[in-house]
PDB file of C-alpha atoms in Angstrom:
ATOM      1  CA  UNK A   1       0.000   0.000   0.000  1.00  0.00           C
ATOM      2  CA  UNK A   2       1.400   3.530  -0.782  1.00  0.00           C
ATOM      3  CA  UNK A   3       2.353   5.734   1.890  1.00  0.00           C
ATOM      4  CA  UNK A   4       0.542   8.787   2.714  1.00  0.00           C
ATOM      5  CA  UNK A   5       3.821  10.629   1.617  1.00  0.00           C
ATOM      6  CA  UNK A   6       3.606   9.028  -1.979  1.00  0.00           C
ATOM      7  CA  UNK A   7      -0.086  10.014  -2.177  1.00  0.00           C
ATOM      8  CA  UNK A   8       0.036  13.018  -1.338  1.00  0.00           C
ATOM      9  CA  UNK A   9       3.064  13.496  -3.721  1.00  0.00           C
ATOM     10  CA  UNK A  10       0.806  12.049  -6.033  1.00  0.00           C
ATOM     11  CA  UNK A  11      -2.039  14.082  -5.522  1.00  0.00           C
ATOM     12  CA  UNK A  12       0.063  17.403  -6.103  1.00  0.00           C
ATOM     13  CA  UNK A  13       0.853  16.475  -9.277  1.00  0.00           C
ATOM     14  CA  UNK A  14      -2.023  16.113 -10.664  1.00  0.00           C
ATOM     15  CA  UNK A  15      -4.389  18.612  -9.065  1.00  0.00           C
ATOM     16  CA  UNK A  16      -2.741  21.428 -11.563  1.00  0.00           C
ATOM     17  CA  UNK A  17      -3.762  18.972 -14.130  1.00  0.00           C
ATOM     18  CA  UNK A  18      -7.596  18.535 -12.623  1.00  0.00           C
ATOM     19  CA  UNK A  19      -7.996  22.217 -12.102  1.00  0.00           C
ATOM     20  CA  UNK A  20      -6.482  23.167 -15.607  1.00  0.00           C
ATOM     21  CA  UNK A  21      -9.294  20.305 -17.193  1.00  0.00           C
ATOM     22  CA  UNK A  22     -12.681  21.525 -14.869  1.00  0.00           C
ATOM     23  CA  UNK A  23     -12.099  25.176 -16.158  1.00  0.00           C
ATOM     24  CA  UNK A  24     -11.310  24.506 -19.468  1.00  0.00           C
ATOM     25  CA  UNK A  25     -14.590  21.613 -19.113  1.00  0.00           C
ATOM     26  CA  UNK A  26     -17.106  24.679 -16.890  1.00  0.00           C
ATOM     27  CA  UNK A  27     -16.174  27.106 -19.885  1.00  0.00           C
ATOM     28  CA  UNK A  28     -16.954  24.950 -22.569  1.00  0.00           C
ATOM     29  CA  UNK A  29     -19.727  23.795 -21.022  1.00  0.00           C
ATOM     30  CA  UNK A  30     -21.193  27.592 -20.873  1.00  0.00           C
ATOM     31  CA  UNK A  31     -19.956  28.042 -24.564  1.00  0.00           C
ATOM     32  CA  UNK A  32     -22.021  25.017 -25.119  1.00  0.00           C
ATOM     33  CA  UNK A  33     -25.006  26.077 -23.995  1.00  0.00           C
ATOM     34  CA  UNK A  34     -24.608  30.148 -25.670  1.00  0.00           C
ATOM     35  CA  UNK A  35     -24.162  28.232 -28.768  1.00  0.00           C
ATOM     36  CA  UNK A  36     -27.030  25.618 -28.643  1.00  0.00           C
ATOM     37  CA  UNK A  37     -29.284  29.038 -27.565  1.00  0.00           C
ATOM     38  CA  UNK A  38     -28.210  31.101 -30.742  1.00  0.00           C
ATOM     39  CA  UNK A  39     -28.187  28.508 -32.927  1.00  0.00           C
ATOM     40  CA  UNK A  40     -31.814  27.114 -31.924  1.00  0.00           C
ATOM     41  CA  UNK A  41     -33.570  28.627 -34.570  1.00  0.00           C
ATOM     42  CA  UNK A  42     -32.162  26.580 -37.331  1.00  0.00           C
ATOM     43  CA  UNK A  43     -33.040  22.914 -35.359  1.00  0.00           C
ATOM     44  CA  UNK A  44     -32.296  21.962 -31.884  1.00  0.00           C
ATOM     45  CA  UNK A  45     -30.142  19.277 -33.531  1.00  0.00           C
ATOM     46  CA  UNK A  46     -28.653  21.246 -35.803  1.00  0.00           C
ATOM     47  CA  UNK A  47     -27.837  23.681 -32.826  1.00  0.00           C
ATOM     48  CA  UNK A  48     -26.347  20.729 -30.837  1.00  0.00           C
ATOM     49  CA  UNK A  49     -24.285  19.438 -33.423  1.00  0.00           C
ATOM     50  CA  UNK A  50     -22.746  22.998 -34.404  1.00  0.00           C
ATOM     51  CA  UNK A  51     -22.335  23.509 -30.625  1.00  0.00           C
ATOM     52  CA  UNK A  52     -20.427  20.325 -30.256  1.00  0.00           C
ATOM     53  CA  UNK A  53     -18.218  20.363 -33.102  1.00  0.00           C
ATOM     54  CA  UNK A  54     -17.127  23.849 -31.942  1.00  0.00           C
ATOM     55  CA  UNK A  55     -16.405  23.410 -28.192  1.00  0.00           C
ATOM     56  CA  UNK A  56     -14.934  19.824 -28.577  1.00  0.00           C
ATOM     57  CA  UNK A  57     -12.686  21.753 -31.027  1.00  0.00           C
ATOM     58  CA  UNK A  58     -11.619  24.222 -28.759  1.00  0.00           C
ATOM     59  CA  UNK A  59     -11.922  21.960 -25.611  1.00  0.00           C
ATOM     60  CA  UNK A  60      -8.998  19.798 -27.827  1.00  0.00           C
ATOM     61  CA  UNK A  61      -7.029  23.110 -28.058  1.00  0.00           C
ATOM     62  CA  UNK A  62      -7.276  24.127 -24.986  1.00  0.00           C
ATOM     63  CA  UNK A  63      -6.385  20.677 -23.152  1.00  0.00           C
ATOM     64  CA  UNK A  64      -3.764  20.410 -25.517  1.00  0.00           C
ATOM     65  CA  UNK A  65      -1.888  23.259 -24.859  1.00  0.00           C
ATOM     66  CA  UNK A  66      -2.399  24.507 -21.440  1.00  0.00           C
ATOM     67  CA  UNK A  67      -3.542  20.999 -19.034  1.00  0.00           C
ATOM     68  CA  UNK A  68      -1.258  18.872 -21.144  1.00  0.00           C
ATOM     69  CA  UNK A  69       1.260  20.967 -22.319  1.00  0.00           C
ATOM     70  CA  UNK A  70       4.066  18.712 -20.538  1.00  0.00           C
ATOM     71  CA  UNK A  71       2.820  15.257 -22.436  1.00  0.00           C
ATOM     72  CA  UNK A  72       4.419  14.286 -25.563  1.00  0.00           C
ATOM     73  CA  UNK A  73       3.118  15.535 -28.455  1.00  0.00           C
ATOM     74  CA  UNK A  74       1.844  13.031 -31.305  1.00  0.00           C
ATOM     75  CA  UNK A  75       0.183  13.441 -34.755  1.00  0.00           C
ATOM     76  CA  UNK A  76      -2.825  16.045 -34.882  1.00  0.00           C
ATOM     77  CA  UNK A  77      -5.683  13.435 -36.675  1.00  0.00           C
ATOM     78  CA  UNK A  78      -4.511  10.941 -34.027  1.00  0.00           C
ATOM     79  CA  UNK A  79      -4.924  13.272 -30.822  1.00  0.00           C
ATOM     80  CA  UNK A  80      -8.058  15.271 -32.070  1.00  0.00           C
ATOM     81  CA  UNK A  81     -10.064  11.879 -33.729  1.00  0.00           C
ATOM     82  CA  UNK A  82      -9.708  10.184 -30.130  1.00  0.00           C
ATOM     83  CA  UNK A  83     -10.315  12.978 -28.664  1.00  0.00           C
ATOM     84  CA  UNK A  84     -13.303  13.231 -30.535  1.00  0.00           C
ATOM     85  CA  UNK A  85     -14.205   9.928 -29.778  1.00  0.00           C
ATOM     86  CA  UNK A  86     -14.009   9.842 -26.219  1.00  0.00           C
ATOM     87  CA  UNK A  87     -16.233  13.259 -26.291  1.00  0.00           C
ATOM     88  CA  UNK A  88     -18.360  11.371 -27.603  1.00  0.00           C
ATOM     89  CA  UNK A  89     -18.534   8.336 -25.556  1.00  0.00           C
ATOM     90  CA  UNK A  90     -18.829  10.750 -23.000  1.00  0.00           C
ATOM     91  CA  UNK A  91     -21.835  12.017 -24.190  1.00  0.00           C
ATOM     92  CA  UNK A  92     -23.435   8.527 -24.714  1.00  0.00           C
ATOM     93  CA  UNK A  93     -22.685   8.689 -20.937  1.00  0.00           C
ATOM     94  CA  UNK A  94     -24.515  12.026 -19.771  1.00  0.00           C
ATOM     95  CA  UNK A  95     -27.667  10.944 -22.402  1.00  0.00           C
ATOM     96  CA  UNK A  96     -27.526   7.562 -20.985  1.00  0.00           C
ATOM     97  CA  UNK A  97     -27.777   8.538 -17.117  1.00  0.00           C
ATOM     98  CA  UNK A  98     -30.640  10.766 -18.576  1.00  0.00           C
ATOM     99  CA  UNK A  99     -32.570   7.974 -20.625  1.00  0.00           C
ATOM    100  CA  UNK A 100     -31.849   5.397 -17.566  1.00  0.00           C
ATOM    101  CA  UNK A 101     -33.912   8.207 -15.533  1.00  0.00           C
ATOM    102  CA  UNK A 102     -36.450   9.018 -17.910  1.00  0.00           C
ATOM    103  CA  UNK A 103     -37.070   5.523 -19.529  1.00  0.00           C
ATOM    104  CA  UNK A 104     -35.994   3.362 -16.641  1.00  0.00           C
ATOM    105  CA  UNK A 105     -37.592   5.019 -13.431  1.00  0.00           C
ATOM    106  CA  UNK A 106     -40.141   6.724 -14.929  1.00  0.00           C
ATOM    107  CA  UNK A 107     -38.700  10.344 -14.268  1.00  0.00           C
ATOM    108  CA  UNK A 108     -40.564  13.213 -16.398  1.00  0.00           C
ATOM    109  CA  UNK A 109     -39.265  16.659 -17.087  1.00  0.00           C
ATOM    110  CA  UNK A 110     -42.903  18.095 -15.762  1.00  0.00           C
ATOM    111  CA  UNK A 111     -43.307  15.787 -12.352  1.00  0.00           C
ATOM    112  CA  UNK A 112     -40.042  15.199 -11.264  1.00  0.00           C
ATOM    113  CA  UNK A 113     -37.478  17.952 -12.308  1.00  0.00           C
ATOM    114  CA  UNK A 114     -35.126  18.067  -9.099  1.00  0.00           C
ATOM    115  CA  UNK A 115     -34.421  14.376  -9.665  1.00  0.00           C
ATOM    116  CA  UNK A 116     -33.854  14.669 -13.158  1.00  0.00           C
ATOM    117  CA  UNK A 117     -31.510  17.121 -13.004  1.00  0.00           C
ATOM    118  CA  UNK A 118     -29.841  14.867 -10.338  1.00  0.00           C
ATOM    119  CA  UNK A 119     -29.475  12.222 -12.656  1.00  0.00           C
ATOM    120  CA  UNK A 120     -27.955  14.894 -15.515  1.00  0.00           C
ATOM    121  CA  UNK A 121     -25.863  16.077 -13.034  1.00  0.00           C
ATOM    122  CA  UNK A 122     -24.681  11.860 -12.434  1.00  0.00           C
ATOM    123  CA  UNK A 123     -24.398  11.547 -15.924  1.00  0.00           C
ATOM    124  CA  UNK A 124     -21.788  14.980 -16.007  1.00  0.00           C
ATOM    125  CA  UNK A 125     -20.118  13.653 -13.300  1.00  0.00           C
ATOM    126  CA  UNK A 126     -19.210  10.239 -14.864  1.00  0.00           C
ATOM    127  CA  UNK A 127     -18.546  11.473 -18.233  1.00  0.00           C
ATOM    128  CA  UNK A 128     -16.222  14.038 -17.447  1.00  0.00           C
ATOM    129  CA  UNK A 129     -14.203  11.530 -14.754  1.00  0.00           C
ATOM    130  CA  UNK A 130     -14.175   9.249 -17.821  1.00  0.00           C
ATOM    131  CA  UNK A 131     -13.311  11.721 -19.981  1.00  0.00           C
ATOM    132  CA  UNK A 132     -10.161  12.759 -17.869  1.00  0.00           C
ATOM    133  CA  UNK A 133      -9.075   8.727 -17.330  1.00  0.00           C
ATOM    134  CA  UNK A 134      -9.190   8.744 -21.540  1.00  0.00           C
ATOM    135  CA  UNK A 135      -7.338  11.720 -22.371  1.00  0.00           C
ATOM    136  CA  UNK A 136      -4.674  10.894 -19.942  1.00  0.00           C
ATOM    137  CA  UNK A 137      -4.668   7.540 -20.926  1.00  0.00           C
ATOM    138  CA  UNK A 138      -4.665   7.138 -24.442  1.00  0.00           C
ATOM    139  CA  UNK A 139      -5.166  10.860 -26.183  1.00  0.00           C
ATOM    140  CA  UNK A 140      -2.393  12.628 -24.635  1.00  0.00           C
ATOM    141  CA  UNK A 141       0.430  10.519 -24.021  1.00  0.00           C
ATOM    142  CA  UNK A 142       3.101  10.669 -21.255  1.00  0.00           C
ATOM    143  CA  UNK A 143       6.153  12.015 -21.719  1.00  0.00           C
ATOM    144  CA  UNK A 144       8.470   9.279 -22.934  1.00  0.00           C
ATOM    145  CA  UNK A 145      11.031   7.794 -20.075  1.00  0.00           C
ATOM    146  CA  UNK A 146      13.520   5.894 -22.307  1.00  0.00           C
ATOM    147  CA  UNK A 147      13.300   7.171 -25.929  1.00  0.00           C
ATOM    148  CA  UNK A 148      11.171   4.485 -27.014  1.00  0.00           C
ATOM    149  CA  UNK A 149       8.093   5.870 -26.480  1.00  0.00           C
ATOM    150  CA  UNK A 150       8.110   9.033 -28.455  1.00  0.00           C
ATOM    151  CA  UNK A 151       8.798   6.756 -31.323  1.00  0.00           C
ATOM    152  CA  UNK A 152       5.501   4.851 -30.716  1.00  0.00           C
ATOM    153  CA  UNK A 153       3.723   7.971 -30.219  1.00  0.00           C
ATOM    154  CA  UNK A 154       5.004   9.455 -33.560  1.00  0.00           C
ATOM    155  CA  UNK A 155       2.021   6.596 -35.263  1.00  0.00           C
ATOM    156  CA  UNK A 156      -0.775   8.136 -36.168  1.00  0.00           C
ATOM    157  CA  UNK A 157      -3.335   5.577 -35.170  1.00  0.00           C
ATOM    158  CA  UNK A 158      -5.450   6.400 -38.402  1.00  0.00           C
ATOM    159  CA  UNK A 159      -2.679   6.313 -40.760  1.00  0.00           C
ATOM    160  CA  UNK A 160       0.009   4.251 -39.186  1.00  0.00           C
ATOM    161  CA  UNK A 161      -0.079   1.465 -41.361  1.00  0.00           C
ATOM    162  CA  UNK A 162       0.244   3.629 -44.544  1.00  0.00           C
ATOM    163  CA  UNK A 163       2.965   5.824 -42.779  1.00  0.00           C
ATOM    164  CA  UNK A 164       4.702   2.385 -42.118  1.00  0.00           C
ATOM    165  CA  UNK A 165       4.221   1.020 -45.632  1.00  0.00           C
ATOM    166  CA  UNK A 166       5.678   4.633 -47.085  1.00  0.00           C
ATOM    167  CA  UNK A 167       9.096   4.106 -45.124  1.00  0.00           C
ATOM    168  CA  UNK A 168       9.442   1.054 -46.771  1.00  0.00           C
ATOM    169  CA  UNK A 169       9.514   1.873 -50.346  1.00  0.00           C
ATOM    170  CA  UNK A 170      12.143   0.491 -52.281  1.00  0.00           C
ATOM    171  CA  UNK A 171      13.320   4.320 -53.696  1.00  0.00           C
ATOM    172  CA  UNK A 172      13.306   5.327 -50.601  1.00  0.00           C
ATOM    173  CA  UNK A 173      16.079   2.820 -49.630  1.00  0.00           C
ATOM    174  CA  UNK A 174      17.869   3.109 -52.286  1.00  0.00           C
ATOM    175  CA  UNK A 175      18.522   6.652 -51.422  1.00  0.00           C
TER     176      UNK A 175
END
């Protein structure tokens, strides 16, 4: 079991990089909603998808450069399509909490609107820890520790295998 000196050690380290991600997450998530308002006249879809594509964009650039400025940087498709991704597991999440309330126990948006919003405010809350586990994990790499890594992280995970099969071309090793 770690000591409380190692967790603590451990905890400083990474509450920079939990503070930089909740303001970066609260500000997009008021972006979010200025967007979805404007945009409403054209479709509430419509207004979620713009809304989306525009803070998960800057959400991307923003994580990128300011909570996880000190990871290892790898190709741009690779970081932003995962990143991508994960937003929108995350949002299967947060809809799914809401659905599970709504569909599963019955909640309605008329009768029983302080429990809904406790089960949106569930679903936030377990998207956006997943969220942070994924980016860490897999978007935003670690800096390497022996070399090695950065080599790996160089892939992009869309185009790796054509990337690979380029550097093998026989005019390239001829020259």
């Amino acid at each position: 079991m770690p000591s409380a000196r190692a967790l603590t050690e451990h905890v400083r380290r990474l509450a920079p990089e939990v503070l930089a991600f909740g303001v970066i997450g609260a500000g997009n998530t008021l972006l979010y909603l200025v967007i979805t308002w404007v945009a409403l006249p054209i479709g509430a879809v419509k207004a979620s998808v713009i809304a989306t594509v525009v803070t998960t964009t800057l959400a991307y650039i923003a994580n990128r450069y300011w909570t996880y400025r000190n990871h290892s940087r790898t190709a741009l498709r690779r970081e932003y399509t995962l990143f991508f991704g994960f937003n929108l597991i995350g949002m299967v999440i947060q809809s799914g909490a809401i659905a599970i309330g709504k569909y599963g126990f019955g909640l309605t948006e008329a009768n029983d609107a302080h429990a809904f919003m406790a089960v949106t405010a569930a679903g936030i809350v377990f998207a956006t820890v997943f969220r942070f586990w994924a980016y860490r994990t897999f978007v935003f790499l670690k800096p390497p520790v022996d070399g090695h890594e950065g080599d790996l992280a160089e892939l992009d995970a869309v185009a790796g295998l054509a990337e690979l099969s380029t550097e093998d071309e026989p005019s390239r090793a001829a020259s």
